Short mmCIF file of C-alpha atoms (C1' of nucleotides) in Angstrom, two decimals:
data_model
loop_
_atom_site.label_atom_id
_atom_site.label_comp_id
_atom_site.label_asym_id
_atom_site.label_seq_id
_atom_site.Cartn_x
_atom_site.Cartn_y
_atom_site.Cartn_z
CA MET D 1 -0.19 0.20 -0.05
CA GLU D 2 1.18 3.59 -0.79
CA LYS D 3 0.75 5.02 2.58
CA TYR D 4 2.87 2.90 4.15
CA ARG D 5 5.71 3.28 2.04
CA ASN D 6 7.37 5.63 3.59
CA PHE D 7 7.43 4.56 7.27
CA GLY D 8 10.67 3.35 7.08
CA LEU D 9 10.05 -0.12 7.71
CA LYS D 10 10.69 -3.16 5.70
CA LEU D 11 7.18 -3.71 4.38
CA THR D 12 6.62 -7.51 4.45
CA PRO D 13 3.24 -8.85 3.15
CA GLN D 14 2.68 -9.86 7.43
CA ARG D 15 3.37 -6.14 8.19
CA LEU D 16 0.98 -5.04 5.41
CA ALA D 17 -2.03 -7.31 6.66
CA ILE D 18 -1.39 -5.86 10.20
CA LEU D 19 -1.54 -2.34 9.15
CA GLN D 20 -4.58 -2.65 6.88
CA TYR D 21 -6.38 -4.61 9.86
CA LEU D 22 -5.49 -1.49 12.17
CA ASP D 23 -5.96 1.18 9.56
CA GLY D 24 -9.00 3.14 10.56
CA ASN D 25 -9.65 0.04 13.23
CA LYS D 26 -11.82 1.90 16.05
CA ALA D 27 -12.02 -1.00 18.16
CA HIS D 28 -8.84 -0.60 19.92
CA PRO D 29 -7.92 -4.23 19.27
CA SER D 30 -6.01 -6.71 21.42
CA ALA D 31 -2.57 -8.33 20.19
CA GLU D 32 -4.58 -11.74 20.13
CA GLU D 33 -7.61 -9.91 18.51
CA ILE D 34 -4.99 -8.65 15.64
CA TYR D 35 -3.37 -12.16 15.44
CA ARG D 36 -6.64 -13.86 15.05
CA ALA D 37 -7.91 -11.69 12.31
CA VAL D 38 -4.33 -11.56 10.39
CA SER D 39 -4.19 -15.23 10.87
CA ARG D 40 -7.19 -15.77 8.43
CA ARG D 41 -5.10 -14.46 5.67
CA PHE D 42 -1.75 -15.66 6.75
CA PRO D 43 -2.65 -18.86 8.42
CA THR D 44 1.28 -19.49 9.24
CA ILE D 45 1.91 -15.97 10.57
CA SER D 46 3.57 -16.47 14.02
CA VAL D 47 2.62 -14.49 17.24
CA ALA D 48 6.03 -13.40 17.60
CA THR D 49 5.82 -11.76 14.66
CA VAL D 50 2.47 -9.94 15.39
CA TYR D 51 3.97 -9.01 18.90
CA ASN D 52 7.29 -7.61 16.98
CA THR D 53 5.41 -5.86 14.45
CA LEU D 54 3.32 -3.93 17.22
CA MET D 55 6.35 -3.00 19.16
CA THR D 56 8.09 -1.73 16.28
CA LEU D 57 5.05 0.44 15.18
CA LYS D 58 4.71 1.78 18.80
CA GLU D 59 8.29 2.51 18.81
CA ARG D 60 8.05 4.73 16.01
CA GLY D 61 4.67 6.37 17.40
CA LEU D 62 2.41 4.72 14.61
CA ILE D 63 -0.24 2.90 17.30
CA LYS D 64 -0.25 3.62 20.71
CA GLU D 65 -0.47 0.95 23.24
CA LEU D 66 -3.37 1.18 25.70
CA THR D 67 -3.45 0.16 29.30
CA MET D 68 -6.99 0.32 30.68
CA ASP D 69 -7.43 -3.26 30.18
CA PRO D 70 -5.29 -5.07 32.51
CA THR D 71 -5.86 -8.45 31.10
CA LYS D 72 -4.43 -7.92 27.73
CA MET D 73 -2.21 -5.46 25.61
CA ARG D 74 -4.57 -3.40 23.69
CA PHE D 75 -3.53 -0.94 20.42
CA ASP D 76 -5.03 2.15 19.46
CA PRO D 77 -4.10 3.12 15.77
CA ASN D 78 -4.75 6.30 16.22
CA PRO D 79 -1.21 7.97 17.14
CA PHE D 80 -2.95 11.44 17.90
CA PRO D 81 -3.69 12.94 21.34
CA HIS D 82 -7.11 11.96 22.45
CA HIS D 83 -9.14 10.36 24.95
CA HIS D 84 -11.27 7.51 25.89
CA LEU D 85 -14.84 6.31 27.12
CA ILE D 86 -14.61 3.18 28.83
CA CYS D 87 -17.68 1.05 29.46
CA MET D 88 -17.71 -0.81 32.78
CA ASP D 89 -19.78 -3.68 31.60
CA CYS D 90 -18.27 -4.65 28.63
CA ARG D 91 -14.79 -2.80 28.37
CA ARG D 92 -15.71 -1.21 25.15
CA ILE D 93 -13.65 1.65 24.66
CA VAL D 94 -14.39 4.37 22.41
CA ASP D 95 -12.73 7.86 21.51
CA VAL D 96 -13.29 10.91 22.68
CA GLN D 97 -12.18 13.65 20.49
CA GLY D 98 -12.14 16.93 22.51
CA ARG D 99 -9.01 18.67 23.80
CA PHE D 100 -8.97 19.51 27.50
CA ARG D 101 -6.53 21.64 28.64
CA ILE D 102 -6.09 20.64 32.17
CA GLN D 103 -3.50 22.95 34.18
CA LEU D 104 -2.06 21.18 37.11
CA PRO D 105 -0.99 23.81 39.66
CA GLU D 106 2.66 23.90 40.34
CA THR D 107 2.60 22.93 44.00
CA GLU D 108 0.69 19.67 42.60
CA GLN D 109 3.32 18.31 40.11
CA GLU D 110 5.69 16.58 42.58
CA GLY D 111 8.57 18.06 40.67
CA PHE D 112 7.17 16.05 37.51
CA GLU D 113 8.07 17.55 34.23
CA ILE D 114 4.84 16.85 32.53
CA PHE D 115 4.35 16.25 28.92
CA GLY D 116 0.77 15.03 28.28
CA ASN D 117 -2.39 13.47 29.95
CA HIS D 118 -4.71 11.06 28.91
CA ILE D 119 -8.28 11.33 30.44
CA GLU D 120 -10.41 7.66 30.95
CA PHE D 121 -14.22 8.38 31.35
CA TYR D 122 -15.78 5.47 33.44
CA GLY D 123 -19.34 4.77 32.35
CA ARG D 124 -21.77 2.48 30.84
CA CYS D 125 -22.40 2.31 27.00
CA SER D 126 -26.23 2.63 25.53
CA LYS D 127 -25.92 -1.34 24.92
CA CYS D 128 -25.25 -2.39 28.29
CA LYS D 129 -27.61 0.53 29.90
CA ASN D 130 -30.10 -1.22 28.24
CA LYS D 131 -29.33 -4.73 28.89
CA LYS D 132 -29.06 -4.29 32.79
CA HIS D 133 -32.60 -4.78 33.92
CA MET G 1 -7.14 -4.06 64.14
CA GLU G 2 -9.94 -1.56 65.35
CA LYS G 3 -10.66 0.04 62.11
CA TYR G 4 -10.87 -2.97 60.02
CA ARG G 5 -13.70 -4.67 62.38
CA ASN G 6 -16.45 -3.13 60.39
CA PHE G 7 -15.32 -4.36 56.86
CA GLY G 8 -17.86 -7.15 57.06
CA LEU G 9 -14.88 -9.64 55.95
CA LYS G 10 -13.47 -12.16 58.01
CA LEU G 11 -10.29 -10.95 59.64
CA THR G 12 -7.80 -13.58 59.32
CA PRO G 13 -4.09 -12.91 60.56
CA GLN G 14 -3.00 -12.93 56.47
CA ARG G 15 -5.63 -10.44 55.67
CA LEU G 16 -4.79 -8.02 58.57
CA ALA G 17 -1.10 -8.14 57.52
CA ILE G 18 -2.09 -6.96 54.00
CA LEU G 19 -4.36 -4.47 55.34
CA GLN G 20 -1.94 -2.87 57.64
CA TYR G 21 0.80 -3.16 54.61
CA LEU G 22 -1.85 -1.49 52.33
CA ASP G 23 -2.77 1.37 54.83
CA GLY G 24 -1.43 4.46 54.08
CA ASN G 25 0.97 2.92 51.53
CA LYS G 26 1.46 5.69 48.80
CA ALA G 27 3.43 3.46 46.75
CA HIS G 28 0.94 2.03 44.72
CA PRO G 29 2.14 -1.52 45.32
CA SER G 30 1.93 -4.64 42.62
CA ALA G 31 0.38 -7.87 43.93
CA GLU G 32 3.77 -9.16 43.74
CA GLU G 33 5.28 -6.63 46.30
CA ILE G 34 2.40 -7.02 48.37
CA TYR G 35 3.21 -11.06 48.52
CA ARG G 36 7.00 -10.44 49.23
CA ALA G 37 6.25 -7.86 52.02
CA VAL G 38 3.55 -9.84 53.62
CA SER G 39 5.64 -12.86 53.17
CA ARG G 40 8.53 -11.31 55.58
CA ARG G 41 5.67 -11.72 58.36
CA PHE G 42 3.80 -15.07 57.35
CA PRO G 43 6.66 -17.13 55.43
CA THR G 44 3.93 -19.42 54.59
CA ILE G 45 1.08 -17.14 53.04
CA SER G 46 0.31 -18.34 49.50
CA VAL G 47 0.09 -15.82 46.23
CA ALA G 48 -3.49 -17.18 45.88
CA THR G 49 -4.35 -15.77 49.12
CA VAL G 50 -3.18 -12.22 48.52
CA TYR G 51 -4.99 -12.15 45.13
CA ASN G 52 -8.15 -13.46 46.79
CA THR G 53 -7.77 -11.06 49.19
CA LEU G 54 -6.98 -7.92 47.11
CA MET G 55 -9.77 -9.41 44.93
CA THR G 56 -12.23 -9.12 47.80
CA LEU G 57 -10.85 -5.62 48.75
CA LYS G 58 -11.56 -4.40 45.46
CA GLU G 59 -15.03 -5.68 45.24
CA ARG G 60 -15.99 -4.01 48.39
CA GLY G 61 -14.68 -0.84 46.98
CA LEU G 62 -11.64 -0.68 49.76
CA ILE G 63 -8.86 -0.42 47.58
CA LYS G 64 -8.74 0.45 43.72
CA GLU G 65 -6.58 -1.84 41.07
CA LEU G 66 -4.49 0.65 38.71
CA THR G 67 -4.37 0.02 35.12
CA MET G 68 -1.40 1.93 33.80
CA ASP G 69 1.14 -0.93 34.66
CA PRO G 70 0.41 -3.40 31.89
CA THR G 71 3.00 -5.84 33.18
CA LYS G 72 1.00 -6.33 36.62
CA MET G 73 -1.38 -5.61 38.90
CA ARG G 74 -1.10 -2.50 40.96
CA PHE G 75 -3.16 -1.64 43.79
CA ASP G 76 -4.16 1.83 45.36
CA PRO G 77 -5.48 1.70 49.18
CA ASN G 78 -6.80 5.15 48.37
CA PRO G 79 -10.46 4.57 47.37
CA PHE G 80 -11.51 8.06 46.69
CA PRO G 81 -11.55 9.63 43.33
CA HIS G 82 -7.92 11.40 42.30
CA HIS G 83 -5.52 11.36 39.39
CA HIS G 84 -2.25 10.42 38.93
CA LEU G 85 1.31 11.32 37.80
CA ILE G 86 3.12 8.55 35.97
CA CYS G 87 6.81 8.64 35.36
CA MET G 88 7.26 7.50 32.20
CA ASP G 89 11.00 6.44 33.01
CA CYS G 90 10.82 4.42 36.39
CA ARG G 91 7.07 4.14 36.23
CA ARG G 92 6.53 5.49 39.36
CA ILE G 93 3.08 6.72 40.15
CA VAL G 94 2.34 9.56 42.39
CA ASP G 95 -1.27 10.87 43.96
CA VAL G 96 -3.06 14.04 42.34
CA GLN G 97 -5.00 15.90 44.76
CA GLY G 98 -6.92 18.28 42.68
CA ARG G 99 -10.49 17.57 41.48
CA PHE G 100 -11.04 18.31 38.07
CA ARG G 101 -14.71 19.09 36.84
CA ILE G 102 -14.54 17.86 33.06
CA GLN G 103 -17.41 18.28 31.27
CA LEU G 104 -17.79 15.91 28.20
CA PRO G 105 -20.18 17.54 25.48
CA GLU G 106 -23.29 15.52 25.25
CA THR G 107 -22.37 15.14 21.39
CA GLU G 108 -19.33 13.32 22.43
CA GLN G 109 -20.76 10.96 25.11
CA GLU G 110 -21.65 8.65 22.60
CA GLY G 111 -24.84 7.53 24.38
CA PHE G 112 -22.49 6.38 27.56
CA GLU G 113 -23.76 7.18 31.36
CA ILE G 114 -20.72 8.65 32.75
CA PHE G 115 -19.84 7.92 36.39
CA GLY G 116 -16.69 9.75 36.70
CA ASN G 117 -13.06 9.95 35.26
CA HIS G 118 -9.52 9.28 35.88
CA ILE G 119 -6.74 11.42 34.49
CA GLU G 120 -3.21 10.34 33.84
CA PHE G 121 -0.78 13.02 33.84
CA TYR G 122 2.30 11.53 31.65
CA GLY G 123 5.92 13.01 32.36
CA ARG G 124 9.50 12.65 33.86
CA CYS G 125 9.96 12.37 37.82
CA SER G 126 12.73 14.61 39.42
CA LYS G 127 14.84 11.80 40.25
CA CYS G 128 14.56 10.58 36.19
CA LYS G 129 14.89 14.03 34.98
CA ASN G 130 18.31 14.56 36.62
CA LYS G 131 19.63 10.78 36.02
CA LYS G 132 19.20 11.16 31.81
CA HIS G 133 22.38 13.09 30.50
"C1'" DC O 1 -20.60 -25.27 63.56
"C1'" DT O 2 -20.22 -23.92 59.04
"C1'" DG O 3 -18.95 -21.12 55.16
"C1'" DG O 4 -15.59 -18.48 53.62
"C1'" DC O 5 -10.35 -18.88 53.94
"C1'" DT O 6 -5.81 -20.62 53.48
"C1'" DG O 7 -1.67 -23.28 51.31
"C1'" DC O 8 0.02 -25.91 47.75
"C1'" DA O 9 0.70 -27.12 43.14
"C1'" DA O 10 -0.60 -27.48 39.01
"C1'" DA O 11 -2.90 -25.04 35.21
"C1'" DT O 12 -4.05 -21.07 32.03
"C1'" DC O 13 -2.91 -17.30 29.84
"C1'" DT O 14 -0.38 -13.73 27.61
"C1'" DT O 15 3.82 -12.37 26.21
"C1'" DT O 16 8.82 -13.00 25.36
"C1'" DT O 17 12.70 -15.20 23.55
"C1'" DG O 18 16.60 -17.81 21.03
"C1'" DC O 19 17.92 -19.43 16.58
"C1'" DA O 20 17.90 -21.12 11.96
"C1'" DT O 21 16.11 -19.47 8.02
"C1'" DC O 22 14.13 -16.00 4.87
"C1'" DC O 23 13.57 -11.98 2.11
"C1'" DT O 24 13.11 -6.63 1.35
"C1'" DG O 25 15.35 -2.74 0.25
"C1'" DC X 1 23.61 -9.26 -0.30
"C1'" DA X 2 23.00 -7.66 4.62
"C1'" DG X 3 20.34 -7.02 8.08
"C1'" DG X 4 16.50 -7.11 9.61
"C1'" DA X 5 11.87 -9.79 9.71
"C1'" DT X 6 9.70 -14.48 10.29
"C1'" DG X 7 7.95 -18.73 12.08
"C1'" DC X 8 8.22 -22.56 15.39
"C1'" DA X 9 8.53 -23.82 20.09
"C1'" DA X 10 10.17 -23.25 24.04
"C1'" DA X 11 10.53 -20.11 28.28
"C1'" DA X 12 8.84 -16.71 31.33
"C1'" DG X 13 5.91 -14.00 34.16
"C1'" DA X 14 1.52 -13.10 36.15
"C1'" DT X 15 -2.76 -14.59 37.56
"C1'" DT X 16 -5.89 -18.17 38.45
"C1'" DT X 17 -8.13 -22.66 39.59
"C1'" DG X 18 -8.80 -27.06 42.20
"C1'" DC X 19 -9.00 -29.16 46.47
"C1'" DA X 20 -8.39 -30.75 51.08
"C1'" DG X 21 -8.24 -28.85 55.65
"C1'" DC X 22 -8.81 -24.91 59.01
"C1'" DC X 23 -11.00 -21.32 61.75
"C1'" DA X 24 -13.20 -16.66 62.45
"C1'" DG X 25 -17.98 -15.59 63.41
#
DNA sequence: CTGGCTGCAAATCTTTTGCATCCTG
DNA sequence: CAGGATGCAAAAGATTTGCAGCCAG
């Protein structure tokens, strides 16, 4: 694919498949989901390759690793700063586009040099709201 | 200990040791650190008991599980809403006391019912700032 | 007394590693 | 053609589970 040419990484078919699966994916998939999806097209791909690729993409800032799911690695193909809505029932994660300029008072910074922030909004998604009695 | 009486859970010596270790602990320890610490006093305690107890405490809302460290379960003995400073170098986590009233526009809520939020401030702590050349 | 807890060991699950081989740039 | 990427299988960690016995309420 054209757009991946200038990423400065070797474009193997496996990587291309991973990149295409991630491109525009709003589901914040886990490593295992990515592996499963790409396996359909490349039955011989190994988990190691998936993890390797994801780590490489992360290092180059092309994707972000999410941490709100303690049970597995999840990835966000959107590398631009944004925030997340998290459903406490089904663990669905949805992007929040707004920007929030949160200024932490000097006295609260504890000597940290702050580069950015990430807000997790916790709640219940529409599906789960209706599901529960 | 007096203060743990009315938690509504069986107060075994093992649990008491875990509770005392957590009480006022600002280090956001991992399950494994808690296990190591309590093992000093109870050499026969099992990891299973530590995990069981932590899960029980979490279910009752007495502690919170933190997710920003993908490699292990970490816990916060402070059950009240607050936020965190995270050192990107050494992974140290420090509490932030301020309250932030972040209003997410209706159009951005995606049908979610929002209960709360948690802000992660990313940066570098004073120690790591000086360490790095 | 009795149901919830504990300790132990084995099982599970996710992620990482070592290494020989392959193939992109 | 060289160095990075791949596949495989085994290893490493963290957490969970099953179960028999124990003990706090």
